[in-house]
Short mmCIF file of C-alpha atoms and ligand atoms in Angstrom, two decimals:
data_model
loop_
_atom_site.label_atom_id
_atom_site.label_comp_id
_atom_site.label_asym_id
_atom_site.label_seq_id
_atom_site.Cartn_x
_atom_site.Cartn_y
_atom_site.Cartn_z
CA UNK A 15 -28.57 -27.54 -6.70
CA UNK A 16 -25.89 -26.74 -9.57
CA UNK A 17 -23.61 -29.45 -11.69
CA UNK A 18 -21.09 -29.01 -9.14
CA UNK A 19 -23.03 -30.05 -5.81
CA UNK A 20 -22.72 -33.75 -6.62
CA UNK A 21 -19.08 -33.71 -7.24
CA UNK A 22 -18.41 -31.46 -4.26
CA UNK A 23 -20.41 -34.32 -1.82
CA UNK A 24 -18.20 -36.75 -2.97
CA UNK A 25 -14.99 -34.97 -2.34
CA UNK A 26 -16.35 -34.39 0.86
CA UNK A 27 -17.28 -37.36 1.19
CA UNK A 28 -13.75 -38.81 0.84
CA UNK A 29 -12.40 -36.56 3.05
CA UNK A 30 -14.37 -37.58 5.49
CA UNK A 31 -13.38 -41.34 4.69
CA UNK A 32 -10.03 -40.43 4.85
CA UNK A 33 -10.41 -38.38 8.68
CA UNK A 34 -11.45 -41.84 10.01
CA UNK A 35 -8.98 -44.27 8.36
CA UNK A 36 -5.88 -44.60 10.25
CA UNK A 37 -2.78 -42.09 8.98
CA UNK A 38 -1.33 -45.99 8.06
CA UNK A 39 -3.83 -46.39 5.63
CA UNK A 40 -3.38 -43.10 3.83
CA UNK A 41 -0.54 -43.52 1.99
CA UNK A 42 -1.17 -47.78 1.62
CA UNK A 43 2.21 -48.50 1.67
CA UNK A 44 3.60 -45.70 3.83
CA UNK A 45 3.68 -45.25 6.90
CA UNK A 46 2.57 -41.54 7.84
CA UNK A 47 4.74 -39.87 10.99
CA UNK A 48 2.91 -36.45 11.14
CA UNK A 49 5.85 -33.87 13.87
CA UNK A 50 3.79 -31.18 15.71
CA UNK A 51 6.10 -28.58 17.50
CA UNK A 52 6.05 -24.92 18.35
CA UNK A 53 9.46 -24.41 17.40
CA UNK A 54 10.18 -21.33 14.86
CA UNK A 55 12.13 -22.41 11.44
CA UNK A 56 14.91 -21.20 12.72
CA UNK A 57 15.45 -22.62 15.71
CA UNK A 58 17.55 -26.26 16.17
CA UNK A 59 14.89 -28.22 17.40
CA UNK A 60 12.62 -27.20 14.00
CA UNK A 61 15.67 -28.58 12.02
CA UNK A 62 16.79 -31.47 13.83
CA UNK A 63 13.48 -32.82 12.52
CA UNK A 64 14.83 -32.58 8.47
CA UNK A 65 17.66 -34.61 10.07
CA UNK A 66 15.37 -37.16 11.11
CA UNK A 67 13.72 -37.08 8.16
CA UNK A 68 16.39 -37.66 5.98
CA UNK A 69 18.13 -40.11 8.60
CA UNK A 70 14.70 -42.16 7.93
CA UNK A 71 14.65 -42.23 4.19
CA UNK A 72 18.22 -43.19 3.85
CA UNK A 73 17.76 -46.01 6.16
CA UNK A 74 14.27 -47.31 5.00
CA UNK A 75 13.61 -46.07 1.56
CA UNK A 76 10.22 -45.43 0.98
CA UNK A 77 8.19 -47.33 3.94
CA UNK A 78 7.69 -43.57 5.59
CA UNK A 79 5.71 -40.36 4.80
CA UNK A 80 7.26 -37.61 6.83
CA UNK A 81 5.86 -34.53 7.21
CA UNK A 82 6.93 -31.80 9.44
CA UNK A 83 4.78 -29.35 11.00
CA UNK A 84 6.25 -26.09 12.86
CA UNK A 85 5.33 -23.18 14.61
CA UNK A 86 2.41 -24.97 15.94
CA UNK A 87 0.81 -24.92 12.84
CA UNK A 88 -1.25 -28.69 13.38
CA UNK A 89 -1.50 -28.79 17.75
CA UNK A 90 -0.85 -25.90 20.22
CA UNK A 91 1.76 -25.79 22.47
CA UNK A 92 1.31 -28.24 25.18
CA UNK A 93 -1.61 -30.42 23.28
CA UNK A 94 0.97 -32.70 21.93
CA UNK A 95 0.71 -35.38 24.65
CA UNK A 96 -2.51 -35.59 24.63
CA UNK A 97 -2.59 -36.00 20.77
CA UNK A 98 0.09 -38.06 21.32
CA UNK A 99 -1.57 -40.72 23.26
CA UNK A 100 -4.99 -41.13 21.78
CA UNK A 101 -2.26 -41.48 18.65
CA UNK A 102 -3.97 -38.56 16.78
CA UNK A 103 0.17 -37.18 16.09
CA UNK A 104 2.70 -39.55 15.77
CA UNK A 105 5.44 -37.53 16.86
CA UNK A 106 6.69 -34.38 18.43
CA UNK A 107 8.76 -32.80 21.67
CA UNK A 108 7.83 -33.18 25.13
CA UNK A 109 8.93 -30.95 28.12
CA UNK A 110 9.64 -31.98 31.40
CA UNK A 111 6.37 -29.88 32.43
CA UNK A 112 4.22 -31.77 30.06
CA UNK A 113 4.57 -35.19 31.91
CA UNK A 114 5.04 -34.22 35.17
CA UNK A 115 1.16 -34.15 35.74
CA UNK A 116 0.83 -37.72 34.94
CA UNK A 117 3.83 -38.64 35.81
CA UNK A 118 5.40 -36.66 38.89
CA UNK A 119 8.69 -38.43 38.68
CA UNK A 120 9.81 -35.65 36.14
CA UNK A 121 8.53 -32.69 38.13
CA UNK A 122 12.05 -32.25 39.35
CA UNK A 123 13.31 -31.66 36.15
CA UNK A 124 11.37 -28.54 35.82
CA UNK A 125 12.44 -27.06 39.35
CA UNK A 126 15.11 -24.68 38.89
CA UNK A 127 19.19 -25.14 39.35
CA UNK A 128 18.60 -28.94 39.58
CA UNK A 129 20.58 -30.32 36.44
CA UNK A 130 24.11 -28.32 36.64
CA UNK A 131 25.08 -28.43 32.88
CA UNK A 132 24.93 -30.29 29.45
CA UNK A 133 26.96 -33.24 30.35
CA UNK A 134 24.89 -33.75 33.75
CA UNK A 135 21.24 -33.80 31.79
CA UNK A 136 22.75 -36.35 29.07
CA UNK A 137 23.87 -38.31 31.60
CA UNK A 138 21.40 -38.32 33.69
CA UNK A 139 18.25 -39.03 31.27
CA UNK A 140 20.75 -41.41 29.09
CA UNK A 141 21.07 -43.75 32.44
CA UNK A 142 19.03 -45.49 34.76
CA UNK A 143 17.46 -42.39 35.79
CA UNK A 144 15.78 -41.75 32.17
CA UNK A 145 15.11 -45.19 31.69
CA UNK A 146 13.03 -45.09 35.24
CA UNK A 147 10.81 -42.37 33.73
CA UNK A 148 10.46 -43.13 30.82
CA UNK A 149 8.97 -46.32 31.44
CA UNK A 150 7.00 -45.00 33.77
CA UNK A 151 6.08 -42.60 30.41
CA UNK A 152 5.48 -45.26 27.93
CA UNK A 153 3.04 -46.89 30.87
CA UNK A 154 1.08 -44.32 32.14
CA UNK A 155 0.90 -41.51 29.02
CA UNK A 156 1.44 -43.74 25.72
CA UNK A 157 4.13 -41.83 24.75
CA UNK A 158 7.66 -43.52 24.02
CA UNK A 159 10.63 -41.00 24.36
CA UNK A 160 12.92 -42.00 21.62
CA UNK A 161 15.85 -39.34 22.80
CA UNK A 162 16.73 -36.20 24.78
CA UNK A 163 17.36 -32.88 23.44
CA UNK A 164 19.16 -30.08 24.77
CA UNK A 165 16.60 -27.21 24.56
CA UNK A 166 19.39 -25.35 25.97
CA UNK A 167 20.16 -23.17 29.16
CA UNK A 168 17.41 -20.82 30.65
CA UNK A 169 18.01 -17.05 30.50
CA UNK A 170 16.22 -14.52 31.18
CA UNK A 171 15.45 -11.57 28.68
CA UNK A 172 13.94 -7.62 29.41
CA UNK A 173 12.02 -5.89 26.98
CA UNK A 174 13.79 -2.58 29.45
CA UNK A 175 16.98 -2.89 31.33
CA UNK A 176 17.02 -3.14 35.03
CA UNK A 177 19.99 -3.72 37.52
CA UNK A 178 19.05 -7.31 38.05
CA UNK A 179 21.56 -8.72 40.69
CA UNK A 180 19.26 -10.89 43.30
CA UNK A 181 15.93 -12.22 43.09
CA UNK A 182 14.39 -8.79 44.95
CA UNK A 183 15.28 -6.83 42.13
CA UNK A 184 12.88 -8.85 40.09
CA UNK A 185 9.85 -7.68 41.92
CA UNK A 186 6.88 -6.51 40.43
CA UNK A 187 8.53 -7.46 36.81
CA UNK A 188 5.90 -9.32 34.92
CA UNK A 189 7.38 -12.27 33.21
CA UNK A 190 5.99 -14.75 31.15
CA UNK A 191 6.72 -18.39 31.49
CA UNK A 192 4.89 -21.18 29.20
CA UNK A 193 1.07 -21.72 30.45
CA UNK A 194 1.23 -24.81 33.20
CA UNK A 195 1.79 -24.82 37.20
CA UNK A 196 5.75 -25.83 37.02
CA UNK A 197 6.53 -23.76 34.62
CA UNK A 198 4.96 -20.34 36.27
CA UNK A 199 6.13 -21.87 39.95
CA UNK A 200 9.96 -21.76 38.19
CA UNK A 201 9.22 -18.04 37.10
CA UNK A 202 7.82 -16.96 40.94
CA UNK A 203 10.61 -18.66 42.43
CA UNK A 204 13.02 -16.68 40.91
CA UNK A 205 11.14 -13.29 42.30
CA UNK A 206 9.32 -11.92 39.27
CA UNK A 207 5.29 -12.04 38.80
CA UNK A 208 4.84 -15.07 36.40
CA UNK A 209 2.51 -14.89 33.74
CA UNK A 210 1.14 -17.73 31.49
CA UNK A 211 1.39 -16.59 27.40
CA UNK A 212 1.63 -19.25 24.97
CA UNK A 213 5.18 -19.27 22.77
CA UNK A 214 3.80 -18.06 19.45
CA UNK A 215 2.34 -14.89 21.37
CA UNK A 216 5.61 -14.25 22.97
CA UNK A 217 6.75 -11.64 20.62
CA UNK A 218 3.83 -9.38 20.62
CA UNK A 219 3.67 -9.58 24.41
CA UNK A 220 7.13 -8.12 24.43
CA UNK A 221 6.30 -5.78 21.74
CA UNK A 222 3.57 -4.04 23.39
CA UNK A 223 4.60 -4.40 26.37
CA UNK A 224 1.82 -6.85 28.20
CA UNK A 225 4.59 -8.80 29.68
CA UNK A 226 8.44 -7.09 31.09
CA UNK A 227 10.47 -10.82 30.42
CA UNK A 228 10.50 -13.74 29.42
CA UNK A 229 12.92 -16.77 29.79
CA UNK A 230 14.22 -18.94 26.98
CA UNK A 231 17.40 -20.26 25.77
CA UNK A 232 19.25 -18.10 24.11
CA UNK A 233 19.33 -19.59 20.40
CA UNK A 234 16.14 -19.60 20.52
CA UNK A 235 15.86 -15.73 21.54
CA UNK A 236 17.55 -15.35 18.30
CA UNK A 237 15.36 -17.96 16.00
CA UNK A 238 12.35 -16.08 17.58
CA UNK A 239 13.98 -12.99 16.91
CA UNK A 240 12.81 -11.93 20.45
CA UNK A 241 15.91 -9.56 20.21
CA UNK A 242 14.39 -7.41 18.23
CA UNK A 243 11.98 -6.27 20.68
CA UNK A 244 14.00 -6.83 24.15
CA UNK A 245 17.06 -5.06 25.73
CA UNK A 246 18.69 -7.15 27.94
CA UNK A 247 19.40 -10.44 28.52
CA UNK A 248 20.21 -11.48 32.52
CA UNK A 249 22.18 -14.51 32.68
CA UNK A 250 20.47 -16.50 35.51
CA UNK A 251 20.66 -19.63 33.63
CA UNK A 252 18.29 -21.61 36.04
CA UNK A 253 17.24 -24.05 33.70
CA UNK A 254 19.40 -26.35 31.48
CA UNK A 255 16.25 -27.48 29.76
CA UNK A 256 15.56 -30.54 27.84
CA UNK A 257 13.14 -31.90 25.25
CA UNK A 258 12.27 -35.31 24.73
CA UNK A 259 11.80 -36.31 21.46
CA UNK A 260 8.58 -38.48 21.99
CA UNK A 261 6.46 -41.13 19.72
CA UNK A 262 3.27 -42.28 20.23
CA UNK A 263 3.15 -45.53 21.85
CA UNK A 264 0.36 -46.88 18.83
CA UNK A 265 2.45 -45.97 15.92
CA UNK A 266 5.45 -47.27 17.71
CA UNK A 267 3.71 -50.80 18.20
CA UNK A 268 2.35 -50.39 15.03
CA UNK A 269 6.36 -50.60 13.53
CA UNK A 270 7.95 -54.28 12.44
CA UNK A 271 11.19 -54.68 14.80
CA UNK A 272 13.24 -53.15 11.55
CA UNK A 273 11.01 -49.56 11.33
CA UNK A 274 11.21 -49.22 15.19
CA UNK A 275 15.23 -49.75 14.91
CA UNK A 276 15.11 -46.89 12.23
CA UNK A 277 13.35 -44.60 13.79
CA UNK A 278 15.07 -44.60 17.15
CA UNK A 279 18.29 -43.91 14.94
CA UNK A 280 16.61 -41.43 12.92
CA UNK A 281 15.41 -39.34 16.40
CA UNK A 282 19.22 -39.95 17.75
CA UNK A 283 20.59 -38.46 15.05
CA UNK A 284 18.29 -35.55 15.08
CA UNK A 285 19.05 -35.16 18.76
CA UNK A 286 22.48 -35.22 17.68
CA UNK A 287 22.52 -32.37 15.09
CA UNK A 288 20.49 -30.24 17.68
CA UNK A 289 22.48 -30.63 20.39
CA UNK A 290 25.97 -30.72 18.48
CA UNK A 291 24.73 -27.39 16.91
CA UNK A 292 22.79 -25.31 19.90
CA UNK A 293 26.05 -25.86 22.22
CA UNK A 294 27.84 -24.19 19.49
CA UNK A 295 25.97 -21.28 18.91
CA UNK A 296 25.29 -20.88 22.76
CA UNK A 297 29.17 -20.10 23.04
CA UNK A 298 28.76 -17.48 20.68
CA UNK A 299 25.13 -15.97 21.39
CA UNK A 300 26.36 -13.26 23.06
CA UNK A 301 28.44 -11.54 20.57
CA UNK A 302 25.13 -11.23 18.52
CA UNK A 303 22.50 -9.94 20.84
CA UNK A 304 25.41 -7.36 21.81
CA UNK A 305 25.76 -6.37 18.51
CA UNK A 306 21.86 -6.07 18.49
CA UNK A 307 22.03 -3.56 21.00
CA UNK A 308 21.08 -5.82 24.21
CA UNK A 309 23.22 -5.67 27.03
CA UNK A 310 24.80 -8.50 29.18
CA UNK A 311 23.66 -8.43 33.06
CA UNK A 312 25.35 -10.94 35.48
CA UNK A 313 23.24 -11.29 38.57
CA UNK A 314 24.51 -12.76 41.64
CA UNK A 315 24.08 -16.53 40.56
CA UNK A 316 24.32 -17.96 44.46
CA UNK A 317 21.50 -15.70 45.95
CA UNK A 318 18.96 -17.09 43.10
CA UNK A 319 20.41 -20.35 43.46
CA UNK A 320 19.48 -20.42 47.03
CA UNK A 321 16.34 -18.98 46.66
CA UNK A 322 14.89 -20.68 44.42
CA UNK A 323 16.24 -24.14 45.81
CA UNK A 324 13.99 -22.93 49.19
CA UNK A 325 10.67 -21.83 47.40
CA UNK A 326 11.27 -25.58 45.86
CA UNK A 327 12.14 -27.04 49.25
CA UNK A 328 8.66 -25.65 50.77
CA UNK A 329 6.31 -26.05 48.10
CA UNK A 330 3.63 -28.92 47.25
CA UNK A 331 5.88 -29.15 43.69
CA UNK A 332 8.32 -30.78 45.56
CA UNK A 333 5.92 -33.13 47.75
CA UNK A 334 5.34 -34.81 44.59
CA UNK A 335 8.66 -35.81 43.89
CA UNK A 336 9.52 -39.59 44.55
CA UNK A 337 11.94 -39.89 47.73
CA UNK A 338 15.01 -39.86 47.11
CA UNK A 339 15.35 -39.33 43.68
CA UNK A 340 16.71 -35.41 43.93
CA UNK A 341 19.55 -36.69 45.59
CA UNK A 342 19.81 -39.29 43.03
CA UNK A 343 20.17 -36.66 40.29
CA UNK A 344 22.54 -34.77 42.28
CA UNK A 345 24.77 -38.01 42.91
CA UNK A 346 25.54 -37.97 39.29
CA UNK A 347 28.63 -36.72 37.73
C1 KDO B 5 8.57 -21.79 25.72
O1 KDO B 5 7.36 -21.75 25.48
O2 KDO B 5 9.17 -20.91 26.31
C2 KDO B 5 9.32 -23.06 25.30
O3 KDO B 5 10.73 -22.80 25.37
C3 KDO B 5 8.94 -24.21 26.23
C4 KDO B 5 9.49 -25.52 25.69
O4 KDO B 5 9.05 -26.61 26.47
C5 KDO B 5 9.08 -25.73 24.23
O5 KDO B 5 7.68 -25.92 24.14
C6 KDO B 5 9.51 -24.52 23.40
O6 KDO B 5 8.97 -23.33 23.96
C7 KDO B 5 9.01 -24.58 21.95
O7 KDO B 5 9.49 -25.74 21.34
C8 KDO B 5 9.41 -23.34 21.15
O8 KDO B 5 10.81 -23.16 21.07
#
């Protein structure tokens, strides 16, 4: 034993302490809202969270410890709802494909060509339709979704250029898609050979070459700088995506009336900046990535329409969708 050992157990021994208490307790008269996501620091959905942030301390000065963690850097990719509801994270994004398994109802949202544009998906998870699920959320996951982002539109992007016009021409092309059954049943219906690669290894897959695609919005092909190492971007858009911007159902009843009111604003407004700003630099995208050397294919948007709507149509994906409630989507303009 030297002089140090003894004060080296205690430290560990208030760390320890500290693991167990609740993240409440931590900062006595803060509350602590810990953000997992896998965005990059570039990338909207990383900043919208400084907005929220800042949107919190303005409105309640000093009752909240916020601290933002990116790139994946405190839960993997996908691990967030789970954290979420044993209330291990406070906060973080949710895909449609992470609460479909426990809650089918939003299992259409990952199919492809189902929401037609921006103004559709606001409109339809901002009415009755949202509400529906995300009740069904809040009951069955312990998550509360505070507001929808606009991940933005789908694309797809080759680390070689091919003539990509219908789904055939896809064949054989190995492209990744995030690691869960919707998401790799999205990429086979469009006619490639999905293959499940977490975000953060994305880049070196399309480096080396262990993977020919991979879809993603295009800001985010930028943030990512996935450019760098692909050639051609394929403008399916199957996929006007969405993230919900999610808070786990104990810190939320944890909140006085007053701190819940504040932080709904605070993730509105950060929905707000993300979505004002990624519809603004989707209209310019292209510009960029052509002055980065990738070129612009326009496939035949009908024929993958079509076929992915009938790989949907026969699959067990689509058995699991409440009754009526495609129709329901499509209803809404
Ligand atoms: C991705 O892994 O392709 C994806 O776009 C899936 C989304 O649901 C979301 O997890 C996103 O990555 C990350 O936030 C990184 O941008």
């Amino acid at each position: 034993m030297n002089a140090f050992t003894p004060r080296i157990l205690f430290a560990s021994l208030v760390s320890l302490l500290l693991a167990f208490l609740p993240p409440q307790a931590v900062a006595q008269s803060k509350t602590l809202l810990r953000i997992s996501t896998p965005a990059v620091p570039q990338d909207w959905h990383a900043k919208m969270w400084n907005v929220f942030k800042e949107s919190l301390d303005a409105g309640a000065p000093g009752e909240f410890e916020v601290q933002i963690y990116l790139n994946s850097s405190l839960f993997k990719q996908a691990a967030e709802p789970a954290a979420l509801a044993r209330g291990n994270l406070e906060l973080s994004t949710v895909s449609a494909a992470d609460l479909s398994r426990q809650v089918p109802y939003f299992s259409v949202f990952t199919a492809g060509y189902v929401l037609r544009d921006v103004p559709h998906q606001q409109k339809v998870f901002n009415g009755p339709i949202g509400e529906e699920g995300f009740k069904q959320v809040s009951e069955r996951m312990g998550i509360k979704v505070l507001a929808t982002a606009y991940l933005g539109t789908r694309q797809l992007v080759l680390r070689e250029p091919r003539n990509i016009k219908t789904p055939a021409d896809l064949k054989g092309i190995k492209l990744r898609m995030p690691a869960s059954k919707e998401w790799l049943f999205l990429g086979e219906s469009l006619g490639a050979t999905a293959t499940p690669l977490s975000f953060g290894e994305v880049y070196m897959g399309l480096k080396t070459g262990t993977i020919d695609a991979q879809d993603n919005p295009l800001p985010t092909v930028r943030a990512a700088r996935f450019y760098e190492v692909s050639k051609q971007v394929v403008l399916t858009g199957h996929l006007v995506d969405a993230l919900f911007i999610a808070i786990s159902q104990k810190t939320w009843d944890s909140l006085k009336p007053a701190q819940q009111m504040k932080v709904q604003q605070a993730a509105q407004a950060a929905a707000r900046f993300n979505n004002d700003n990624r519809l603004q630099e989707e209209k310019q995208i292209l510009d960029f990535l052509k002055q980065q050397g990738l070129s612009i294919n326009t496939p035949d948007i009908n024929a993958f329409r079509q076929q992915v709507n009938s790989a949907y149509k026969a699959s067990d994906i689509a058995k699991s969708w409440p009754a009526g409630l495609l129709e329901r989507i499509q209803a809404v303009h």
